[in-house]
Short mmCIF file of the C-alpha atoms (twelve columns), coordinates in Angstrom:
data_MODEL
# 
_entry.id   MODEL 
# 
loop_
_atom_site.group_PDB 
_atom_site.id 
_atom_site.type_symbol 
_atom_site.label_atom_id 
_atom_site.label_alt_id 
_atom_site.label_comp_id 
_atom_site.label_asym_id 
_atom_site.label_seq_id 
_atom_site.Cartn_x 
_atom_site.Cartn_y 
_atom_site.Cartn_z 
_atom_site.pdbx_PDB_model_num 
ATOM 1   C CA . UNK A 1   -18.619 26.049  4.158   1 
ATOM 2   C CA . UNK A 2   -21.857 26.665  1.545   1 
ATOM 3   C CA . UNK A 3   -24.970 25.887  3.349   1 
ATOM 4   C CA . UNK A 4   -25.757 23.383  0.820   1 
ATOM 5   C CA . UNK A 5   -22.336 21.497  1.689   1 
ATOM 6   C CA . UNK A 6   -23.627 22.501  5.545   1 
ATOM 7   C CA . UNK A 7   -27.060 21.169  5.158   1 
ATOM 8   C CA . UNK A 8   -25.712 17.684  3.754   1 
ATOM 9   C CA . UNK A 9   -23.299 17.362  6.480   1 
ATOM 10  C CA . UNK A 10  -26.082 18.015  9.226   1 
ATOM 11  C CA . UNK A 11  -28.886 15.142  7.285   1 
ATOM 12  C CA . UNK A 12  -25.911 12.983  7.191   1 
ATOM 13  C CA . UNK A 13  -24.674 13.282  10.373  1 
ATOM 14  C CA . UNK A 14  -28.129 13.283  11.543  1 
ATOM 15  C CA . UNK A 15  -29.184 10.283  10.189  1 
ATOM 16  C CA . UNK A 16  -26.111 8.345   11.033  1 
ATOM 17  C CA . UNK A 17  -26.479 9.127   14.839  1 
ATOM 18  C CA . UNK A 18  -29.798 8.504   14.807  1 
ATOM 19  C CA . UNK A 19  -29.223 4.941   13.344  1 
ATOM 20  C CA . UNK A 20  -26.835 3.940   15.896  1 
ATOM 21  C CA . UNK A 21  -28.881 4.833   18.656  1 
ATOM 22  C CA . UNK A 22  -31.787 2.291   16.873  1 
ATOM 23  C CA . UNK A 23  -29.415 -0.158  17.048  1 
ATOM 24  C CA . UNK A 24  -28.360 0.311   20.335  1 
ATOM 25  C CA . UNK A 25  -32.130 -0.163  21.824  1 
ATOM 26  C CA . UNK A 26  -32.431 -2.680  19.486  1 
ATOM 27  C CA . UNK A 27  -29.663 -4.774  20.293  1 
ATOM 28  C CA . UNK A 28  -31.516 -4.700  23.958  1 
ATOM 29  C CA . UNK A 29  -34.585 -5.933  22.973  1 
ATOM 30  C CA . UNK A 30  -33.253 -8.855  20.736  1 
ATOM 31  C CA . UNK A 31  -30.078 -10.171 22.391  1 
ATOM 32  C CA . UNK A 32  -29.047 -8.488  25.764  1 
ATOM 33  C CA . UNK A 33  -32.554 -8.340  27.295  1 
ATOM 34  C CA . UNK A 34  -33.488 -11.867 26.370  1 
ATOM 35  C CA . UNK A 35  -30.116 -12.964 27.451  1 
ATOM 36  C CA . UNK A 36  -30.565 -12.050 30.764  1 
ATOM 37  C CA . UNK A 37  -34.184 -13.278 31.153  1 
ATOM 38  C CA . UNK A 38  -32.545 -16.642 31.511  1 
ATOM 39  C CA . UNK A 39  -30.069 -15.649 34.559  1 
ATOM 40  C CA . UNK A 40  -30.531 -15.715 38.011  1 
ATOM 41  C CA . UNK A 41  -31.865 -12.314 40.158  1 
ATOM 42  C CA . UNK A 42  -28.411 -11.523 41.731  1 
ATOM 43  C CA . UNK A 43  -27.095 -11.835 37.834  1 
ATOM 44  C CA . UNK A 44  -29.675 -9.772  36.116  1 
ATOM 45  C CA . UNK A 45  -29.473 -6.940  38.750  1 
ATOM 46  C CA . UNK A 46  -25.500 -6.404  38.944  1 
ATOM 47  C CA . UNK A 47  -25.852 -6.794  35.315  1 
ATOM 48  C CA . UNK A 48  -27.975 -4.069  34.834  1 
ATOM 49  C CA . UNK A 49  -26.568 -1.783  37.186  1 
ATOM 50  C CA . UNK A 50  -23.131 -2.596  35.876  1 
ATOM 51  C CA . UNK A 51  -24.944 -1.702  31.958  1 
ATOM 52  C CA . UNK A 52  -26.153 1.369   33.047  1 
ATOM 53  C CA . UNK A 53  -23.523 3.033   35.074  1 
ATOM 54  C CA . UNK A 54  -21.245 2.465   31.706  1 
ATOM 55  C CA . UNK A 55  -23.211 3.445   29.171  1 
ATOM 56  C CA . UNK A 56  -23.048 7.059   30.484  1 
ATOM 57  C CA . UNK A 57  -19.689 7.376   28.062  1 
ATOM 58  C CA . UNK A 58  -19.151 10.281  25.710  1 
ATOM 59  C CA . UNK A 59  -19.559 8.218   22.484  1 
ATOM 60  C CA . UNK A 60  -23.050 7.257   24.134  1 
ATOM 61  C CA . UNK A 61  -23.719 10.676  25.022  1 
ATOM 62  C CA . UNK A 62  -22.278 12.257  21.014  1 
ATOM 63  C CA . UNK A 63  -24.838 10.061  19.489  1 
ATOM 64  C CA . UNK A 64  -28.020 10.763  21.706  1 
ATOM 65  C CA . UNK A 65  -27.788 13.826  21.912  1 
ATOM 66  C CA . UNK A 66  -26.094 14.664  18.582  1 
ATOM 67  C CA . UNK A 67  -29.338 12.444  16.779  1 
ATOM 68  C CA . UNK A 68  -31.366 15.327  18.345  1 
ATOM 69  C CA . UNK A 69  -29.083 18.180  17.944  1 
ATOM 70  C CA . UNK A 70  -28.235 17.238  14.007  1 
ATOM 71  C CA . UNK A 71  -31.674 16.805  13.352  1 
ATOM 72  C CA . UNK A 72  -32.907 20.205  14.514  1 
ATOM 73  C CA . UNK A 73  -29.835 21.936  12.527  1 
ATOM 74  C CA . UNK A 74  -30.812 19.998  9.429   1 
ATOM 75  C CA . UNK A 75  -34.549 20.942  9.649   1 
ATOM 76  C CA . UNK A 76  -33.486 24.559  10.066  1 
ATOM 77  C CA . UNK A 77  -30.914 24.274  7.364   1 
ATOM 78  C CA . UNK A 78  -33.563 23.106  4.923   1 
ATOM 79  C CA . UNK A 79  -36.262 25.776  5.718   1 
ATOM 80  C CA . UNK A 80  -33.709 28.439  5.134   1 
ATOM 81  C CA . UNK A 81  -32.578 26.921  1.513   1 
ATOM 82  C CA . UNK A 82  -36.147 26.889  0.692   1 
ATOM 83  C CA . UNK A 83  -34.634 24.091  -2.015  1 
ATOM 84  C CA . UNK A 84  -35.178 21.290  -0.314  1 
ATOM 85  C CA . UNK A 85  -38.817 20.704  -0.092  1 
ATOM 86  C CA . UNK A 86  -39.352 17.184  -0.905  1 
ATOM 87  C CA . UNK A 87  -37.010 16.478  1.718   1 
ATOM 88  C CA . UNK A 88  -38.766 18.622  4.205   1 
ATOM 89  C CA . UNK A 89  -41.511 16.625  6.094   1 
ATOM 90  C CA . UNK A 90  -39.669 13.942  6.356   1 
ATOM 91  C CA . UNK A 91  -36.626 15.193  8.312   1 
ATOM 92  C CA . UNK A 92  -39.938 17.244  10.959  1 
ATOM 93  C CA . UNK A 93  -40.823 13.282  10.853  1 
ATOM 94  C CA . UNK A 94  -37.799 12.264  12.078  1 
ATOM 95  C CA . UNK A 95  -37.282 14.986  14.559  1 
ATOM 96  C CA . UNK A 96  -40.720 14.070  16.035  1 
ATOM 97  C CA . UNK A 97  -39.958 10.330  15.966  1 
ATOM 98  C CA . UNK A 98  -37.005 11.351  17.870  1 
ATOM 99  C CA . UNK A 99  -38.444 13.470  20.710  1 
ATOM 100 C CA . UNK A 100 -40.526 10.355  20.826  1 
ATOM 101 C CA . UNK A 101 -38.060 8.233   21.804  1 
ATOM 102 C CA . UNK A 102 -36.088 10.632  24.417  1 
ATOM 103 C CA . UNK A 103 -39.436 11.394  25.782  1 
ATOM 104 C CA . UNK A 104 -39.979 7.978   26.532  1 
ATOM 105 C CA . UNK A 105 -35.993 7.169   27.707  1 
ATOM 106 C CA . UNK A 106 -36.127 9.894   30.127  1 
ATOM 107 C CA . UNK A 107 -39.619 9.712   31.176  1 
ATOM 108 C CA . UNK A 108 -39.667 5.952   32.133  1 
ATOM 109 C CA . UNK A 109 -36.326 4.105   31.573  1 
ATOM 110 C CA . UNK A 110 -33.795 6.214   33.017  1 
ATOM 111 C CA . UNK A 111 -35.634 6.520   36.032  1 
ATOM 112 C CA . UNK A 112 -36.270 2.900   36.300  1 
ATOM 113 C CA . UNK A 113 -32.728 2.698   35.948  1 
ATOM 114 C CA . UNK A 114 -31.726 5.304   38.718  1 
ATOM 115 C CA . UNK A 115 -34.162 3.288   40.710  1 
ATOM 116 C CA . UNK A 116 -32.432 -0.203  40.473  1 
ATOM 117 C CA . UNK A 117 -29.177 1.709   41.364  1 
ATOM 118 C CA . UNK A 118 -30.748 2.977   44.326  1 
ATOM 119 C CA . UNK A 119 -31.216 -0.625  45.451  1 
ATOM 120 C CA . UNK A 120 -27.652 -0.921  46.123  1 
ATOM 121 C CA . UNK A 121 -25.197 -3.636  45.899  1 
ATOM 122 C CA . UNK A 122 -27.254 -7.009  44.969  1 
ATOM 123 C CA . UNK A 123 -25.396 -8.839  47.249  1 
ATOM 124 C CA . UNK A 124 -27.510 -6.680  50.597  1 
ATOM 125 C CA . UNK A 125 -30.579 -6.422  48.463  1 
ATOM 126 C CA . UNK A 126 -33.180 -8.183  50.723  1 
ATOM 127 C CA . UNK A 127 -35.383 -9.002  48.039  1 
ATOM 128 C CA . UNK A 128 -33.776 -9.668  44.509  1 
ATOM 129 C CA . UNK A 129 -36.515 -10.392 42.964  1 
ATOM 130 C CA . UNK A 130 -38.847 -7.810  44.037  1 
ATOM 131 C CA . UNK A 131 -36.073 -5.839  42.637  1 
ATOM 132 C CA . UNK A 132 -35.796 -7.463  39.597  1 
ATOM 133 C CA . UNK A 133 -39.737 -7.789  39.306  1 
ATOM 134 C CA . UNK A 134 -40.507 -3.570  39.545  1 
ATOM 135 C CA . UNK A 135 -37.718 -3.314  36.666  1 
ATOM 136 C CA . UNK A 136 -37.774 -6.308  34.458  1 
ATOM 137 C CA . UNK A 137 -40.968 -6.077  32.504  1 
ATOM 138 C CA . UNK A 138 -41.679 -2.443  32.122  1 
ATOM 139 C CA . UNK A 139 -38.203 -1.787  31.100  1 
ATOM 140 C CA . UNK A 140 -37.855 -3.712  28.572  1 
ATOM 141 C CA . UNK A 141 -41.621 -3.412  27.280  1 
ATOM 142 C CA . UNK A 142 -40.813 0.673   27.309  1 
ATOM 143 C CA . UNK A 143 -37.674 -0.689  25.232  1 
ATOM 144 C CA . UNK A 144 -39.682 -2.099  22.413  1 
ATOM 145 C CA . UNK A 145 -41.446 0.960   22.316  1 
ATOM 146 C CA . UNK A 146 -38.391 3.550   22.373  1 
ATOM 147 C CA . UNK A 147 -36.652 1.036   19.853  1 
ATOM 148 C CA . UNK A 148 -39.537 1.169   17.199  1 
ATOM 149 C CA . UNK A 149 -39.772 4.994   17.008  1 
ATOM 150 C CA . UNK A 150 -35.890 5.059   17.163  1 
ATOM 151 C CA . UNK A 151 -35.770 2.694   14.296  1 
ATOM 152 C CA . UNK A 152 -38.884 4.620   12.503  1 
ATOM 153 C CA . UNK A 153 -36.751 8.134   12.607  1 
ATOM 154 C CA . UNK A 154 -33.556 6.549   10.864  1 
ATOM 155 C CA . UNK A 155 -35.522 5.251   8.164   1 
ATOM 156 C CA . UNK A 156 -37.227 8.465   7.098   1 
ATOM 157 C CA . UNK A 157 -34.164 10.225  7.568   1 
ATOM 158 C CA . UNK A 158 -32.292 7.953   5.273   1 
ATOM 159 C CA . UNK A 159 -35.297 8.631   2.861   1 
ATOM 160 C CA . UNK A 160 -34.831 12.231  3.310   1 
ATOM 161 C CA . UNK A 161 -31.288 12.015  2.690   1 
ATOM 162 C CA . UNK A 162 -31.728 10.450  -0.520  1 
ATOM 163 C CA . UNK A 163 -33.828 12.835  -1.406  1 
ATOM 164 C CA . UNK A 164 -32.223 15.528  -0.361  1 
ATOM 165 C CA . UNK A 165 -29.783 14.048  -2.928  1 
ATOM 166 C CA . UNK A 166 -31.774 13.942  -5.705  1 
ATOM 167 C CA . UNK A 167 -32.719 17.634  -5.279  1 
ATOM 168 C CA . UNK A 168 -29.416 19.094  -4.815  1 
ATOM 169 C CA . UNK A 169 -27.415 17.165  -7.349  1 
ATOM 170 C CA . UNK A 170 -25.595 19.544  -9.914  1 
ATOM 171 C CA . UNK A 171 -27.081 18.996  -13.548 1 
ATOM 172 C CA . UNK A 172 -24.659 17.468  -15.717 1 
ATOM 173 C CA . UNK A 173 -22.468 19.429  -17.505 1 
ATOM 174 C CA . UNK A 174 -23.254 19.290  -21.451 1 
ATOM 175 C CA . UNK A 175 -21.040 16.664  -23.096 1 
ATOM 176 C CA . UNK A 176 -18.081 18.363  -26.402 1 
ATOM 177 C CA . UNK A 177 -17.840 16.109  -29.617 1 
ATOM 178 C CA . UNK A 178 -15.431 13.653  -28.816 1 
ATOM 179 C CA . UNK A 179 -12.272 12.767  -30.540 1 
ATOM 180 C CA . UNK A 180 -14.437 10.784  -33.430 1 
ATOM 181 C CA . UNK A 181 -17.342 13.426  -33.466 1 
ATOM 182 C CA . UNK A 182 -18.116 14.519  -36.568 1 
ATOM 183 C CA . UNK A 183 -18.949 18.247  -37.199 1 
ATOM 184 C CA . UNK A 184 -20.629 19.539  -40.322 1 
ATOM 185 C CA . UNK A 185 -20.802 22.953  -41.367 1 
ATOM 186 C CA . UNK A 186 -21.827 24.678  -44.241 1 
ATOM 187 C CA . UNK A 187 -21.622 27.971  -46.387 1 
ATOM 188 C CA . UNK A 188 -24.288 29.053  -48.750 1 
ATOM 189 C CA . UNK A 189 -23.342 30.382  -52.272 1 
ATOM 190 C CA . UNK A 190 -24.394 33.373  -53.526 1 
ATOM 191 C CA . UNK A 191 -27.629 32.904  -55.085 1 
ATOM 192 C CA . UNK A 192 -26.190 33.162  -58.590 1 
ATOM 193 C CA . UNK A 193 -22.919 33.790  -60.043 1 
ATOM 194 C CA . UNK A 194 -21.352 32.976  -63.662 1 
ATOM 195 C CA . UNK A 195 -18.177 31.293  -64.501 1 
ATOM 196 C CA . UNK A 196 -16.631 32.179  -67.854 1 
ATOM 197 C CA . UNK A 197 -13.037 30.747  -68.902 1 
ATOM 198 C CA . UNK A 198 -11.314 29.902  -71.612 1 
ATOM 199 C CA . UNK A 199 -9.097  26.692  -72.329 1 
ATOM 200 C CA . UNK A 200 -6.125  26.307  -70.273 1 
ATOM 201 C CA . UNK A 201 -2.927  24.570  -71.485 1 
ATOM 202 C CA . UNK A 202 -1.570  21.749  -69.680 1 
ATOM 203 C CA . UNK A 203 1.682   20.069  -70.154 1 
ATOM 204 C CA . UNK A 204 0.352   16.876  -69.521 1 
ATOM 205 C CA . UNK A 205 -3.445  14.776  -70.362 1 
ATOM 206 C CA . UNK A 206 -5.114  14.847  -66.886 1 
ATOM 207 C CA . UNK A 207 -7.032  11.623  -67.034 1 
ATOM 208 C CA . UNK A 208 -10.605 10.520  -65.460 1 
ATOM 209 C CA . UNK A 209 -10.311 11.527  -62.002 1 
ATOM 210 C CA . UNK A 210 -12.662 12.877  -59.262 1 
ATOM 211 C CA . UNK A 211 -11.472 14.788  -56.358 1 
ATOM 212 C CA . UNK A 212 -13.504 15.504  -53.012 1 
ATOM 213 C CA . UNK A 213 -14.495 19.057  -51.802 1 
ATOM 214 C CA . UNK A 214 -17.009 19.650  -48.959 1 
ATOM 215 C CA . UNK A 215 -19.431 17.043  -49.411 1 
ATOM 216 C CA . UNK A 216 -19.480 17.217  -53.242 1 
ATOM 217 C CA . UNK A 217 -17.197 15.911  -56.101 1 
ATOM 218 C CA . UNK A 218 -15.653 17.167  -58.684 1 
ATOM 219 C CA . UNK A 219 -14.585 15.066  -62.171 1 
ATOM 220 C CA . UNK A 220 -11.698 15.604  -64.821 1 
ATOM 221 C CA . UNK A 221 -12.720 14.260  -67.367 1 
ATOM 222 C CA . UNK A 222 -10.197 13.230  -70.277 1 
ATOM 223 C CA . UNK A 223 -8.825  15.649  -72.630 1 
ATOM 224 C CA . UNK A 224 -5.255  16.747  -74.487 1 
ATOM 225 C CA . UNK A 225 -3.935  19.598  -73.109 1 
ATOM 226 C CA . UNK A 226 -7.541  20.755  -71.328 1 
ATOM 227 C CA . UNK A 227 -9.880  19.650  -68.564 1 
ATOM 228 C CA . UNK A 228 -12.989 17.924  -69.589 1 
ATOM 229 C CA . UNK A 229 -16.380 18.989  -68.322 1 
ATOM 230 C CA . UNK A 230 -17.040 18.441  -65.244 1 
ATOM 231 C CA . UNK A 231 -19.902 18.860  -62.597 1 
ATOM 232 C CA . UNK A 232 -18.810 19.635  -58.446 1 
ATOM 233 C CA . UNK A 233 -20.546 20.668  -55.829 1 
ATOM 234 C CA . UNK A 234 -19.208 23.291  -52.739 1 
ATOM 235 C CA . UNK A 235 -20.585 23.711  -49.246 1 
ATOM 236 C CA . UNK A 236 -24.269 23.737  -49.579 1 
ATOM 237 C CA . UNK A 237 -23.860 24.398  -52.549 1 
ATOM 238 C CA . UNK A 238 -24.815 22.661  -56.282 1 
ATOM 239 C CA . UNK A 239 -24.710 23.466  -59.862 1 
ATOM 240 C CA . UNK A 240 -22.331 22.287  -62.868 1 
ATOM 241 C CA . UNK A 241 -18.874 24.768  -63.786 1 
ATOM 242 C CA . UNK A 242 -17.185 24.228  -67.168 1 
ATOM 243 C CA . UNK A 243 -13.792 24.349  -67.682 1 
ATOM 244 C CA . UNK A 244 -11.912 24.602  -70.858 1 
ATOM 245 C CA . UNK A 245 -13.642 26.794  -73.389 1 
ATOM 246 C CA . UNK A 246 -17.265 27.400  -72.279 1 
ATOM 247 C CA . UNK A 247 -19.783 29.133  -69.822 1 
ATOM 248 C CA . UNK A 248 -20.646 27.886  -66.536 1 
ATOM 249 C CA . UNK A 249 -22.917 28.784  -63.673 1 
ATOM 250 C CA . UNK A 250 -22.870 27.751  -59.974 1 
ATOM 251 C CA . UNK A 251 -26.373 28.079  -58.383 1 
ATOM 252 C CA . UNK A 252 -27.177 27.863  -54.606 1 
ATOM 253 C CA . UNK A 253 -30.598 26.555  -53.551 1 
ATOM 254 C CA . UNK A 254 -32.836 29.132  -51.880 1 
# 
């Protein structure tokens, strides 16, 4: 695989993962979280427990740690093309924003979570609400938080995927005449040359006619058993030839 294919594949894949985890902690913090605000202790604990023993699934696991993982290999991608500069700060944005957000998951929900497990099942917890008071708010305001960086890092690695776009795209390829092009070429006459001839018989009287050579024209005029005089003009060239008895000269411009 070219690194350039490479390098797309990481941004993408990067940006994708990191988009889905946004949504994820979003999704919390406008529908689950308020949804549960609303239901009893005993609910909101054994919900939350129940939440947070499945989320710990691979698909969970591919996309928050593969946000992180793509991310890096993307950044290091694009400072060893050296081509992708425009591009560059903002994927080290959204690596930052990134660390931001598993700083903050490890550092204050995940252990809020463990600690809610530890409580054990809600139907011996002495003190639901206790329980539900030393998780509730700081979870989910740590949520918001987590959510908005998340969020912040998928939009400035969408931009830098598009821009990574723009500066990788292969020039397009020079467009051929097509089947109604029209292609003009031309030939110089020698700077001078003479024409003498003398009258030609015909069997037949070649009327007025004109006949098309190049881009000039060339007339018959009428005569008996000869061509008339005539003027024509070949290539680039221009200047009058005489035919039937008489001189004639064919001049190119210089």
């Amino acid at each position: 695989m070219q690194l350039k294919t490479l390098h797309t594949v990481a941004l993408l894949a990067a940006t994708l993962t990191t988009g889905l985890m946004a949504g994820l902690f979003a999704a919390f913090g406008y529908a689950v979280m308020p949804g549960l605000a609303g239901s009893s202790d005993r609910t909101f604990v054994e919900a939350m427990q129940k939440i947070n023993a499945s989320i710990l699934n691979g698909w969970f696991m591919f996309c928050f740690l593969g946000g992180i993982a793509f991310t890096a290999l993307a950044l290091a991608l694009s400072l060893r093309s050296g081509a992708d500069r425009a591009a560059l700060p903002w994927i080290i944005a959204g690596l930052v924003l990134y660390l931001a957000m598993l700083v903050i998951t490890s550092g204050v929900n995940v252990p809020l979570n463990d600690q809610l497990a530890k409580a054990g099942d809600p139907a011996r917890i002495a003190d639901l609400a206790a329980a539900r008071r030393d998780f509730e708010a700081r979870w989910v305001t740590w949520n918001t938080v987590r959510a908005v960086a998340n969020i912040a890092a998928f939009a400035v690695l969408a931009w830098a995927l598009i821009l990574h776009g723009r500066a990788t795209a292969s020039p397009a390829a020079s467009a051929e005449p097509g089947a109604g092009a029209s292609v003009t070429t031309s030939a110089s006459a020698p700077a001078a040359a003479s024409v003498s001839a003398t009258a030609v018989a015909a069997a037949n009287t070649s009327g007025p006619g004109a006949g098309s050579y190049g881009t000039g024209t060339v007339a018959y005029g009428p005569g008996a058993d000869s061509y008339g005089q005539g003027t024509g003009s070949y290539g680039s060239g221009s200047g009058s030839v005489a035919y039937g008895t008489g001189t004639g000269r064919v001049s190119a411009p210089s």
